[in-house]
Amino acid sequence: SHFLSLSVQAKMSRPVQARRLEGIDKNIWVEFVKLAATYSTVNLGQGFPDFPPPDFLKEAFVGALSGENHMLHQYTRAFGHPPLVKILAQFFGKLLGRDLDPMTDVMVTVGAYQALFCCFQAFVDEGDEVIIIEPFFDCYEPMVKMAGGTPVFVPLRPKAPKDGKLMSSADWQLDPTELASKFNKRTKAIVLNSPNNPLGKVFSRGELELIADLCVKHDILCISDEVYEWLVYDGKEHVRIASLQGMWDRTVIIGSAGKTFSATGWKVGWTVGPNRLLRHLRTMHQNSVYHCATAAQEAVAQGFQREFELYGKPDSYFVQLSKELQQKRDWLVQSLDAVGMKPIVPEGTYFLVADISEFKSDVPDVPDSDEPYDSRFAKWMVKNKGLAAIPLSAFYCGPHKKNYNHFIRFCFAKEEATLKAANDILQKWKQDKTSP
Ligand code: PMP
């Protein structure tokens, strides 16, 4: 009985979690993915396609699994499967107009997400500031904090479009003076995400030059999240900030096979940059993940090989995907515009942000609620209409959430039938609203 009482008393009472986890326990995706799974009939929430990846990519994976080379079931090189880093070096070398060493200037990661984590851990110290442009892919903030850094936010500010015109993601711009005011002695890095999730903004060359000049002037790093690099519309150009004057030496480019080849579940990502930066990412990688899935890397390598040969040609998947997605964007823009949920037309990505102001009467605000209105709206919409979307406030830091709380983000990387079903829900909703 002595033992028994001891074991009863042996419950831990002190806090178990490390201090670095303080204040970063909430995650929008955990909450909204669960809501979508429970209630949605049409899920335009989280960013992934509901159509299959291209056949050539699936066949490459199947081939890797069932082919002669059984070593594809074993560990491969820790910093990237050789065929994949080689073709990535070739491909990005061509895009950037410089010779890349596949062994030192490229590193493969478990999706872009791990690449981001490696960057913040490798470059950000206690007391360092990291500039983040709002709205931003939400993980940047907790990742900076976990590294001991301080995120410093600067917003894209919307300008009203000309009368009668729909707003474009290009109407959301940085104020140059405000941006410059965020750079100081403590600034270590800026995170750039172009094309931007959630707005779909594709930063223009001029906008990137402004950022680049500040990076050079203050000698800071640029973590360039370019996972949507192939998803640009209306003939817009994706400019790589690493190609601008003085930027190669201080930029890490981050990419994702998940977004590039419509296979988010494979979780293959990469970093491209100079060895002086990437060697520190390798230190992080070898002390955390170390190896990424070999067969998936083999398949992605073959996918890139194909795209390298077809670069810019009509048969290129990158060319075809952006064409198809532009069509899907236009459908969703039309659906939303027709019911008065004003879309902000994205120049890139597979996301679209829409203004819910005209639907406020259906979901009354609760004064003094801690929860931003758009979050309550999105929850109401999935529960009552079966349509899942993500509140824009999720892409702002805490104190700024309330300023941007009447927008929701839709993902349009969906089959035609899915987009049609969304359109039906919106049409019926509009009719119910107007008929007495
Ligand atoms: N960056 C951005 C801007 C994203 O939207 C995403 C995925 N939603 C990621 C990074 C993560 O990509 P991956 O799935 O390759 O980890």
Short mmCIF file of C-alpha atoms and ligand atoms in Angstrom, two decimals:
data_model
loop_
_atom_site.label_atom_id
_atom_site.label_comp_id
_atom_site.label_asym_id
_atom_site.label_seq_id
_atom_site.Cartn_x
_atom_site.Cartn_y
_atom_site.Cartn_z
CA SER A 1 0.00 0.00 0.00
CA HIS A 2 3.00 2.22 0.51
CA PHE A 3 3.85 1.78 -3.16
CA LEU A 4 0.29 2.40 -4.21
CA SER A 5 0.03 5.74 -2.42
CA LEU A 6 3.35 6.81 -3.90
CA SER A 7 2.22 6.06 -7.41
CA VAL A 8 -1.01 7.98 -6.87
CA GLN A 9 0.97 10.95 -5.66
CA ALA A 10 3.40 10.65 -8.54
CA LYS A 11 1.25 12.70 -10.94
CA MET A 12 3.33 15.51 -12.35
CA SER A 13 2.38 18.93 -11.16
CA ARG A 14 4.97 21.22 -12.69
CA PRO A 15 4.48 22.68 -16.18
CA VAL A 16 5.90 20.30 -18.76
CA GLN A 17 6.03 22.49 -21.85
CA ALA A 18 9.11 24.46 -22.83
CA ARG A 19 8.82 28.25 -22.70
CA ARG A 20 9.22 28.46 -26.47
CA LEU A 21 5.70 27.04 -26.84
CA GLU A 22 4.07 29.86 -24.90
CA GLY A 23 1.43 31.70 -26.90
CA ILE A 24 1.73 29.62 -30.06
CA ASP A 25 -0.60 26.74 -29.20
CA LYS A 26 -3.58 27.93 -31.33
CA ASN A 27 -3.58 26.92 -34.98
CA ILE A 28 -6.22 28.04 -37.41
CA TRP A 29 -5.88 24.95 -39.63
CA VAL A 30 -6.45 22.47 -36.82
CA GLU A 31 -9.70 24.28 -36.03
CA PHE A 32 -11.01 24.94 -39.53
CA VAL A 33 -9.96 21.62 -41.08
CA LYS A 34 -11.99 19.88 -38.37
CA LEU A 35 -15.00 22.12 -38.97
CA ALA A 36 -14.81 21.48 -42.71
CA ALA A 37 -14.57 17.72 -42.15
CA THR A 38 -17.60 17.79 -39.86
CA TYR A 39 -19.94 20.15 -41.71
CA SER A 40 -18.86 21.01 -45.23
CA THR A 41 -20.44 19.69 -48.39
CA VAL A 42 -18.22 21.96 -50.47
CA ASN A 43 -14.73 22.57 -49.11
CA LEU A 44 -12.99 25.65 -50.49
CA GLY A 45 -11.04 26.07 -47.26
CA GLN A 46 -7.55 24.63 -46.92
CA GLY A 47 -5.21 25.00 -49.90
CA PHE A 48 -5.03 21.76 -51.82
CA PRO A 49 -6.42 20.55 -55.16
CA ASP A 50 -9.29 18.04 -55.23
CA PHE A 51 -8.13 16.99 -58.73
CA PRO A 52 -5.32 14.46 -59.25
CA PRO A 53 -1.69 15.28 -59.95
CA PRO A 54 -0.62 14.77 -63.59
CA ASP A 55 -0.29 11.16 -64.82
CA PHE A 56 3.42 11.49 -65.58
CA LEU A 57 4.05 12.31 -61.93
CA LYS A 58 1.92 9.48 -60.53
CA GLU A 59 3.56 7.05 -62.95
CA ALA A 60 6.99 8.21 -61.83
CA PHE A 61 6.07 7.48 -58.20
CA VAL A 62 4.64 4.06 -59.05
CA GLY A 63 7.77 3.35 -61.09
CA ALA A 64 9.98 4.36 -58.19
CA LEU A 65 8.11 2.00 -55.86
CA SER A 66 7.85 -1.05 -58.09
CA GLY A 67 10.89 -0.69 -60.36
CA GLU A 68 14.20 -2.53 -60.43
CA ASN A 69 16.01 -0.11 -58.17
CA HIS A 70 15.04 -1.39 -54.73
CA MET A 71 17.43 1.12 -53.16
CA LEU A 72 14.71 3.73 -53.70
CA HIS A 73 13.10 2.19 -50.60
CA GLN A 74 16.13 3.11 -48.48
CA TYR A 75 17.64 6.34 -47.18
CA THR A 76 19.06 8.60 -49.82
CA ARG A 77 21.45 11.54 -49.47
CA ALA A 78 20.40 13.53 -46.39
CA PHE A 79 20.36 16.96 -48.05
CA GLY A 80 18.47 15.78 -51.10
CA HIS A 81 18.20 12.78 -53.40
CA PRO A 82 20.97 13.35 -56.02
CA PRO A 83 18.70 13.22 -59.11
CA LEU A 84 16.37 15.78 -57.51
CA VAL A 85 19.02 18.29 -56.38
CA LYS A 86 20.69 17.97 -59.78
CA ILE A 87 17.59 18.81 -61.79
CA LEU A 88 16.56 21.53 -59.32
CA ALA A 89 20.01 23.10 -59.71
CA GLN A 90 19.66 22.93 -63.49
CA PHE A 91 16.11 24.27 -63.51
CA PHE A 92 16.65 27.13 -61.06
CA GLY A 93 20.06 27.83 -62.57
CA LYS A 94 18.29 28.51 -65.85
CA LEU A 95 15.59 30.64 -64.21
CA LEU A 96 18.10 32.68 -62.23
CA GLY A 97 20.75 32.84 -64.91
CA ARG A 98 23.55 31.48 -62.73
CA ASP A 99 25.42 28.22 -62.23
CA LEU A 100 24.14 26.35 -59.19
CA ASP A 101 25.99 23.57 -57.42
CA PRO A 102 23.42 20.85 -56.69
CA MET A 103 25.36 19.68 -53.62
CA THR A 104 25.69 23.06 -51.90
CA ASP A 105 23.13 25.49 -53.38
CA VAL A 106 20.03 23.27 -53.11
CA MET A 107 18.55 21.37 -50.16
CA VAL A 108 15.44 19.20 -50.14
CA THR A 109 12.99 19.47 -47.22
CA VAL A 110 9.74 17.92 -45.98
CA GLY A 111 7.60 20.42 -47.83
CA ALA A 112 8.10 24.16 -47.86
CA TYR A 113 6.93 24.11 -44.25
CA GLN A 114 10.12 22.44 -43.03
CA ALA A 115 12.18 24.74 -45.23
CA LEU A 116 10.62 27.72 -43.46
CA PHE A 117 11.24 26.16 -40.06
CA CYS A 118 14.89 25.50 -40.94
CA CYS A 119 15.35 29.13 -42.05
CA PHE A 120 13.97 30.66 -38.86
CA GLN A 121 15.90 28.26 -36.64
CA ALA A 122 19.12 28.71 -38.59
CA PHE A 123 19.10 32.50 -38.94
CA VAL A 124 17.05 34.05 -36.12
CA ASP A 125 18.48 34.63 -32.65
CA GLU A 126 16.98 35.91 -29.40
CA GLY A 127 16.26 39.62 -29.91
CA ASP A 128 16.35 39.54 -33.71
CA GLU A 129 13.49 41.15 -35.58
CA VAL A 130 11.91 39.59 -38.64
CA ILE A 131 9.70 41.69 -40.92
CA ILE A 132 6.50 39.98 -42.09
CA ILE A 133 4.16 41.50 -44.67
CA GLU A 134 0.47 41.25 -43.73
CA PRO A 135 -1.63 39.34 -44.62
CA PHE A 136 0.79 36.39 -44.31
CA PHE A 137 0.80 32.58 -44.34
CA ASP A 138 0.10 32.14 -40.65
CA CYS A 139 3.02 29.88 -39.63
CA TYR A 140 5.65 32.62 -40.08
CA GLU A 141 4.68 34.27 -36.81
CA PRO A 142 4.92 31.26 -34.43
CA MET A 143 8.05 30.03 -36.23
CA VAL A 144 9.83 33.36 -35.66
CA LYS A 145 8.73 33.37 -32.03
CA MET A 146 9.85 29.79 -31.48
CA ALA A 147 13.33 30.82 -32.62
CA GLY A 148 13.31 33.61 -30.01
CA GLY A 149 12.82 36.36 -32.56
CA THR A 150 10.31 39.19 -32.70
CA PRO A 151 8.00 39.41 -35.70
CA VAL A 152 7.49 42.97 -36.97
CA PHE A 153 4.45 43.41 -39.17
CA VAL A 154 3.87 45.74 -42.09
CA PRO A 155 0.53 45.64 -43.90
CA LEU A 156 -0.39 45.67 -47.55
CA ARG A 157 -2.85 48.57 -47.65
CA PRO A 158 -5.88 48.26 -49.94
CA LYS A 159 -6.65 51.13 -52.32
CA ALA A 160 -10.21 51.50 -53.58
CA PRO A 161 -10.49 50.45 -57.24
CA LYS A 162 -11.95 52.71 -59.91
CA ASP A 163 -15.73 52.99 -59.84
CA GLY A 164 -17.50 49.85 -60.98
CA LYS A 165 -14.31 47.80 -61.20
CA LEU A 166 -13.61 44.77 -59.07
CA MET A 167 -10.73 45.11 -56.69
CA SER A 168 -7.53 43.31 -57.71
CA SER A 169 -4.85 41.87 -55.45
CA ALA A 170 -2.60 44.47 -57.12
CA ASP A 171 -4.63 47.16 -55.30
CA TRP A 172 -3.07 45.94 -52.04
CA GLN A 173 0.28 47.70 -51.73
CA LEU A 174 3.04 48.46 -49.28
CA ASP A 175 3.48 52.05 -48.17
CA PRO A 176 7.20 52.62 -48.96
CA THR A 177 7.73 54.97 -45.99
CA GLU A 178 5.97 52.62 -43.60
CA LEU A 179 8.00 49.66 -44.91
CA ALA A 180 11.29 51.53 -44.57
CA SER A 181 10.40 52.51 -40.98
CA LYS A 182 10.40 48.82 -39.95
CA PHE A 183 14.08 48.28 -40.77
CA ASN A 184 16.56 48.91 -37.97
CA LYS A 185 19.71 47.51 -36.33
CA ARG A 186 17.84 44.55 -34.85
CA THR A 187 16.28 43.48 -38.18
CA LYS A 188 17.71 40.14 -39.30
CA ALA A 189 15.40 39.10 -42.11
CA ILE A 190 12.28 39.84 -44.11
CA VAL A 191 9.86 37.17 -45.23
CA LEU A 192 8.57 37.67 -48.74
CA ASN A 193 5.74 35.55 -50.14
CA SER A 194 5.06 36.26 -53.80
CA PRO A 195 2.66 35.13 -55.17
CA ASN A 196 1.06 35.81 -51.80
CA ASN A 197 -1.19 33.52 -49.82
CA PRO A 198 -3.98 34.59 -49.04
CA LEU A 199 -4.46 37.57 -51.42
CA GLY A 200 -2.94 36.13 -54.56
CA LYS A 201 -0.87 39.28 -54.96
CA VAL A 202 2.06 38.96 -57.36
CA PHE A 203 4.62 41.57 -56.34
CA SER A 204 5.70 43.73 -59.26
CA ARG A 205 9.35 44.24 -60.17
CA GLY A 206 9.13 47.77 -58.76
CA GLU A 207 7.75 46.55 -55.44
CA LEU A 208 10.45 43.89 -55.21
CA GLU A 209 13.17 46.44 -56.02
CA LEU A 210 11.94 48.57 -53.13
CA ILE A 211 12.25 45.58 -50.76
CA ALA A 212 15.60 44.55 -52.26
CA ASP A 213 17.08 48.04 -51.83
CA LEU A 214 16.12 48.04 -48.15
CA CYS A 215 17.59 44.54 -47.68
CA VAL A 216 20.90 45.63 -49.21
CA LYS A 217 20.98 48.96 -47.38
CA HIS A 218 20.41 47.34 -43.97
CA ASP A 219 22.32 44.14 -44.77
CA ILE A 220 19.46 41.76 -44.02
CA LEU A 221 18.35 38.35 -45.23
CA CYS A 222 15.35 37.59 -47.41
CA ILE A 223 13.38 34.39 -46.87
CA SER A 224 11.49 34.14 -50.13
CA ASP A 225 8.52 31.79 -50.02
CA GLU A 226 7.77 31.14 -53.69
CA VAL A 227 5.61 28.01 -53.42
CA TYR A 228 3.05 29.49 -55.87
CA GLU A 229 5.71 30.54 -58.41
CA TRP A 230 3.99 28.77 -61.34
CA LEU A 231 0.50 29.97 -60.52
CA VAL A 232 0.39 33.42 -62.10
CA TYR A 233 -2.37 34.66 -64.40
CA ASP A 234 -3.15 37.14 -67.15
CA GLY A 235 0.40 36.95 -68.49
CA LYS A 236 1.85 38.41 -65.29
CA GLU A 237 5.51 37.71 -64.62
CA HIS A 238 6.77 36.06 -61.42
CA VAL A 239 9.94 37.98 -60.61
CA ARG A 240 12.42 36.18 -58.36
CA ILE A 241 13.81 38.62 -55.82
CA ALA A 242 17.05 36.59 -55.75
CA SER A 243 17.66 37.74 -59.33
CA LEU A 244 17.72 41.43 -58.35
CA GLN A 245 20.90 43.40 -57.70
CA GLY A 246 22.64 42.36 -54.48
CA MET A 247 20.01 39.79 -53.52
CA TRP A 248 21.41 36.36 -54.47
CA ASP A 249 23.89 36.44 -51.63
CA ARG A 250 21.21 37.14 -49.00
CA THR A 251 18.15 35.22 -50.22
CA VAL A 252 16.85 31.71 -49.59
CA ILE A 253 14.24 30.66 -52.15
CA ILE A 254 11.66 28.19 -50.86
CA GLY A 255 9.58 25.96 -53.14
CA SER A 256 7.08 23.11 -52.91
CA ALA A 257 6.40 20.12 -55.14
CA GLY A 258 3.03 19.95 -53.40
CA LYS A 259 1.94 23.24 -54.96
CA THR A 260 3.98 22.87 -58.16
CA PHE A 261 2.65 19.42 -59.12
CA SER A 262 -0.71 19.40 -57.30
CA ALA A 263 0.48 16.75 -54.82
CA THR A 264 0.44 18.43 -51.41
CA GLY A 265 0.37 15.08 -49.62
CA TRP A 266 3.84 14.14 -50.86
CA LYS A 267 5.45 16.85 -48.75
CA VAL A 268 8.49 17.41 -50.94
CA GLY A 269 9.92 20.92 -50.75
CA TRP A 270 13.26 22.62 -51.33
CA THR A 271 15.50 25.58 -50.64
CA VAL A 272 17.75 27.26 -53.19
CA GLY A 273 20.43 29.77 -52.25
CA PRO A 274 24.15 30.38 -51.81
CA ASN A 275 26.21 27.87 -49.87
CA ARG A 276 27.04 30.48 -47.22
CA LEU A 277 23.34 30.44 -46.24
CA LEU A 278 22.43 26.86 -47.09
CA ARG A 279 25.22 25.33 -45.00
CA HIS A 280 23.34 26.55 -41.92
CA LEU A 281 20.10 25.06 -43.18
CA ARG A 282 21.96 21.77 -43.53
CA THR A 283 23.03 22.02 -39.89
CA MET A 284 19.37 22.44 -38.88
CA HIS A 285 18.23 19.67 -41.18
CA GLN A 286 20.82 17.13 -40.03
CA ASN A 287 19.82 17.77 -36.43
CA SER A 288 16.10 17.40 -36.97
CA VAL A 289 14.59 15.65 -39.99
CA TYR A 290 17.81 14.47 -41.64
CA HIS A 291 16.28 12.40 -44.49
CA CYS A 292 13.26 12.98 -46.70
CA ALA A 293 11.22 10.25 -48.42
CA THR A 294 13.35 8.82 -51.24
CA ALA A 295 10.67 7.55 -53.65
CA ALA A 296 8.74 10.82 -53.56
CA GLN A 297 11.96 12.72 -54.34
CA GLU A 298 12.71 10.37 -57.22
CA ALA A 299 9.26 11.00 -58.70
CA VAL A 300 9.54 14.77 -58.28
CA ALA A 301 12.98 14.64 -59.94
CA GLN A 302 11.43 12.94 -62.96
CA GLY A 303 8.61 15.48 -63.00
CA PHE A 304 11.12 18.34 -63.08
CA GLN A 305 13.15 16.58 -65.77
CA ARG A 306 10.05 16.50 -67.95
CA GLU A 307 9.23 20.13 -67.22
CA PHE A 308 12.82 21.15 -67.97
CA GLU A 309 12.54 19.65 -71.43
CA LEU A 310 9.11 21.19 -72.06
CA TYR A 311 9.90 24.54 -70.48
CA GLY A 312 7.58 27.26 -71.78
CA LYS A 313 6.00 24.89 -74.31
CA PRO A 314 2.24 24.29 -74.48
CA ASP A 315 2.61 20.70 -73.15
CA SER A 316 4.39 21.87 -70.01
CA TYR A 317 2.37 21.09 -66.88
CA PHE A 318 3.34 24.42 -65.38
CA VAL A 319 1.88 26.18 -68.41
CA GLN A 320 -1.27 24.03 -68.46
CA LEU A 321 -1.96 24.21 -64.73
CA SER A 322 -1.88 27.99 -64.61
CA LYS A 323 -4.17 28.15 -67.65
CA GLU A 324 -6.68 25.81 -66.03
CA LEU A 325 -6.52 27.61 -62.72
CA GLN A 326 -7.05 30.97 -64.37
CA GLN A 327 -10.30 29.60 -65.81
CA LYS A 328 -11.32 28.34 -62.35
CA ARG A 329 -10.45 31.70 -60.84
CA ASP A 330 -12.70 33.40 -63.37
CA TRP A 331 -15.60 31.06 -62.56
CA LEU A 332 -15.33 31.73 -58.86
CA VAL A 333 -14.95 35.48 -59.43
CA GLN A 334 -18.17 35.36 -61.46
CA SER A 335 -20.07 33.30 -58.87
CA LEU A 336 -19.09 35.61 -56.04
CA ASP A 337 -19.65 38.81 -57.98
CA ALA A 338 -23.13 37.63 -59.03
CA VAL A 339 -24.29 37.31 -55.40
CA GLY A 340 -22.53 40.42 -54.09
CA MET A 341 -19.74 38.70 -52.15
CA LYS A 342 -17.19 41.02 -53.76
CA PRO A 343 -14.10 39.13 -54.93
CA ILE A 344 -10.60 40.61 -54.90
CA VAL A 345 -9.34 39.23 -58.20
CA PRO A 346 -6.05 37.41 -57.54
CA GLU A 347 -3.11 37.77 -59.94
CA GLY A 348 -1.69 34.46 -58.75
CA THR A 349 -1.95 31.45 -56.35
CA TYR A 350 -5.11 29.36 -56.09
CA PHE A 351 -6.70 31.58 -53.47
CA LEU A 352 -9.25 34.32 -53.69
CA VAL A 353 -10.32 36.72 -50.93
CA ALA A 354 -13.90 38.00 -50.94
CA ASP A 355 -15.69 40.79 -49.07
CA ILE A 356 -18.59 39.47 -46.92
CA SER A 357 -20.00 42.87 -45.90
CA GLU A 358 -23.23 42.41 -47.85
CA PHE A 359 -23.94 39.15 -46.00
CA LYS A 360 -23.58 40.59 -42.52
CA SER A 361 -27.31 40.68 -41.89
CA ASP A 362 -27.38 36.85 -41.90
CA VAL A 363 -24.66 36.56 -39.28
CA PRO A 364 -25.04 39.39 -36.77
CA ASP A 365 -21.93 40.68 -35.07
CA VAL A 366 -21.47 40.12 -31.35
CA PRO A 367 -20.13 43.36 -29.88
CA ASP A 368 -17.05 42.96 -27.67
CA SER A 369 -16.47 39.38 -28.79
CA ASP A 370 -12.81 38.37 -28.80
CA GLU A 371 -13.34 36.44 -31.99
CA PRO A 372 -12.99 38.45 -35.22
CA TYR A 373 -16.25 38.74 -37.16
CA ASP A 374 -14.99 36.92 -40.24
CA SER A 375 -14.07 33.92 -38.13
CA ARG A 376 -17.59 33.75 -36.69
CA PHE A 377 -18.94 34.22 -40.20
CA ALA A 378 -16.85 31.39 -41.67
CA LYS A 379 -17.94 29.04 -38.88
CA TRP A 380 -21.58 29.99 -39.38
CA MET A 381 -21.25 29.50 -43.14
CA VAL A 382 -19.81 26.00 -42.94
CA LYS A 383 -22.38 24.92 -40.33
CA ASN A 384 -25.43 26.50 -42.01
CA LYS A 385 -24.54 26.50 -45.71
CA GLY A 386 -22.06 23.63 -45.92
CA LEU A 387 -19.49 25.88 -47.60
CA ALA A 388 -16.01 26.00 -46.06
CA ALA A 389 -13.66 29.00 -46.37
CA ILE A 390 -10.98 30.54 -44.15
CA PRO A 391 -11.34 33.92 -42.38
CA LEU A 392 -8.82 36.52 -43.59
CA SER A 393 -8.11 37.59 -39.99
CA ALA A 394 -6.25 34.28 -39.60
CA PHE A 395 -3.55 35.84 -41.79
CA TYR A 396 -2.99 38.84 -39.51
CA CYS A 397 -1.17 39.09 -36.21
CA GLY A 398 -3.30 39.29 -33.04
CA PRO A 399 -3.78 43.05 -32.61
CA HIS A 400 -4.41 43.61 -36.35
CA LYS A 401 -7.02 40.86 -36.78
CA LYS A 402 -9.90 43.22 -36.01
CA ASN A 403 -8.92 45.61 -38.82
CA TYR A 404 -9.40 43.02 -41.54
CA ASN A 405 -12.39 41.06 -40.31
CA HIS A 406 -14.87 41.22 -43.16
CA PHE A 407 -13.17 38.99 -45.73
CA ILE A 408 -12.92 35.24 -46.27
CA ARG A 409 -10.47 33.24 -48.37
CA PHE A 410 -11.55 30.59 -50.86
CA CYS A 411 -9.33 27.99 -52.56
CA PHE A 412 -10.27 27.43 -56.22
CA ALA A 413 -7.91 24.54 -57.04
CA LYS A 414 -11.02 22.40 -57.37
CA GLU A 415 -12.85 20.27 -59.92
CA GLU A 416 -15.43 22.07 -62.04
CA ALA A 417 -18.18 20.17 -60.19
CA THR A 418 -16.93 21.43 -56.83
CA LEU A 419 -16.92 25.04 -58.04
CA LYS A 420 -20.39 24.55 -59.52
CA ALA A 421 -21.65 23.19 -56.19
CA ALA A 422 -20.21 26.26 -54.46
CA ASN A 423 -21.97 28.45 -57.00
CA ASP A 424 -25.29 26.68 -56.30
CA ILE A 425 -24.93 27.28 -52.56
CA LEU A 426 -24.18 30.96 -53.11
CA GLN A 427 -27.08 31.43 -55.57
CA LYS A 428 -29.58 29.77 -53.24
CA TRP A 429 -28.28 31.79 -50.29
CA LYS A 430 -28.71 35.01 -52.24
CA GLN A 431 -32.29 34.03 -53.21
CA ASP A 432 -33.21 33.15 -49.61
CA LYS A 433 -31.80 36.50 -48.56
CA THR A 434 -33.82 38.58 -51.02
CA SER A 435 -37.15 36.71 -51.03
CA PRO A 436 -39.28 37.79 -48.06
N1 PMP B 1 4.16 28.58 -47.87
C1 PMP B 1 2.93 28.98 -48.26
C2 PMP B 1 2.72 30.41 -48.63
C3 PMP B 1 1.88 28.06 -48.31
O1 PMP B 1 0.67 28.47 -48.67
C4 PMP B 1 2.13 26.71 -47.97
C5 PMP B 1 1.04 25.66 -47.99
N2 PMP B 1 -0.24 26.08 -47.73
C6 PMP B 1 3.42 26.35 -47.56
C7 PMP B 1 4.41 27.31 -47.54
C8 PMP B 1 3.75 24.95 -47.15
O2 PMP B 1 3.97 24.13 -48.27
P1 PMP B 1 4.22 22.55 -48.14
O3 PMP B 1 2.89 21.89 -48.22
O4 PMP B 1 5.11 22.23 -49.30
O5 PMP B 1 4.89 22.31 -46.84
#
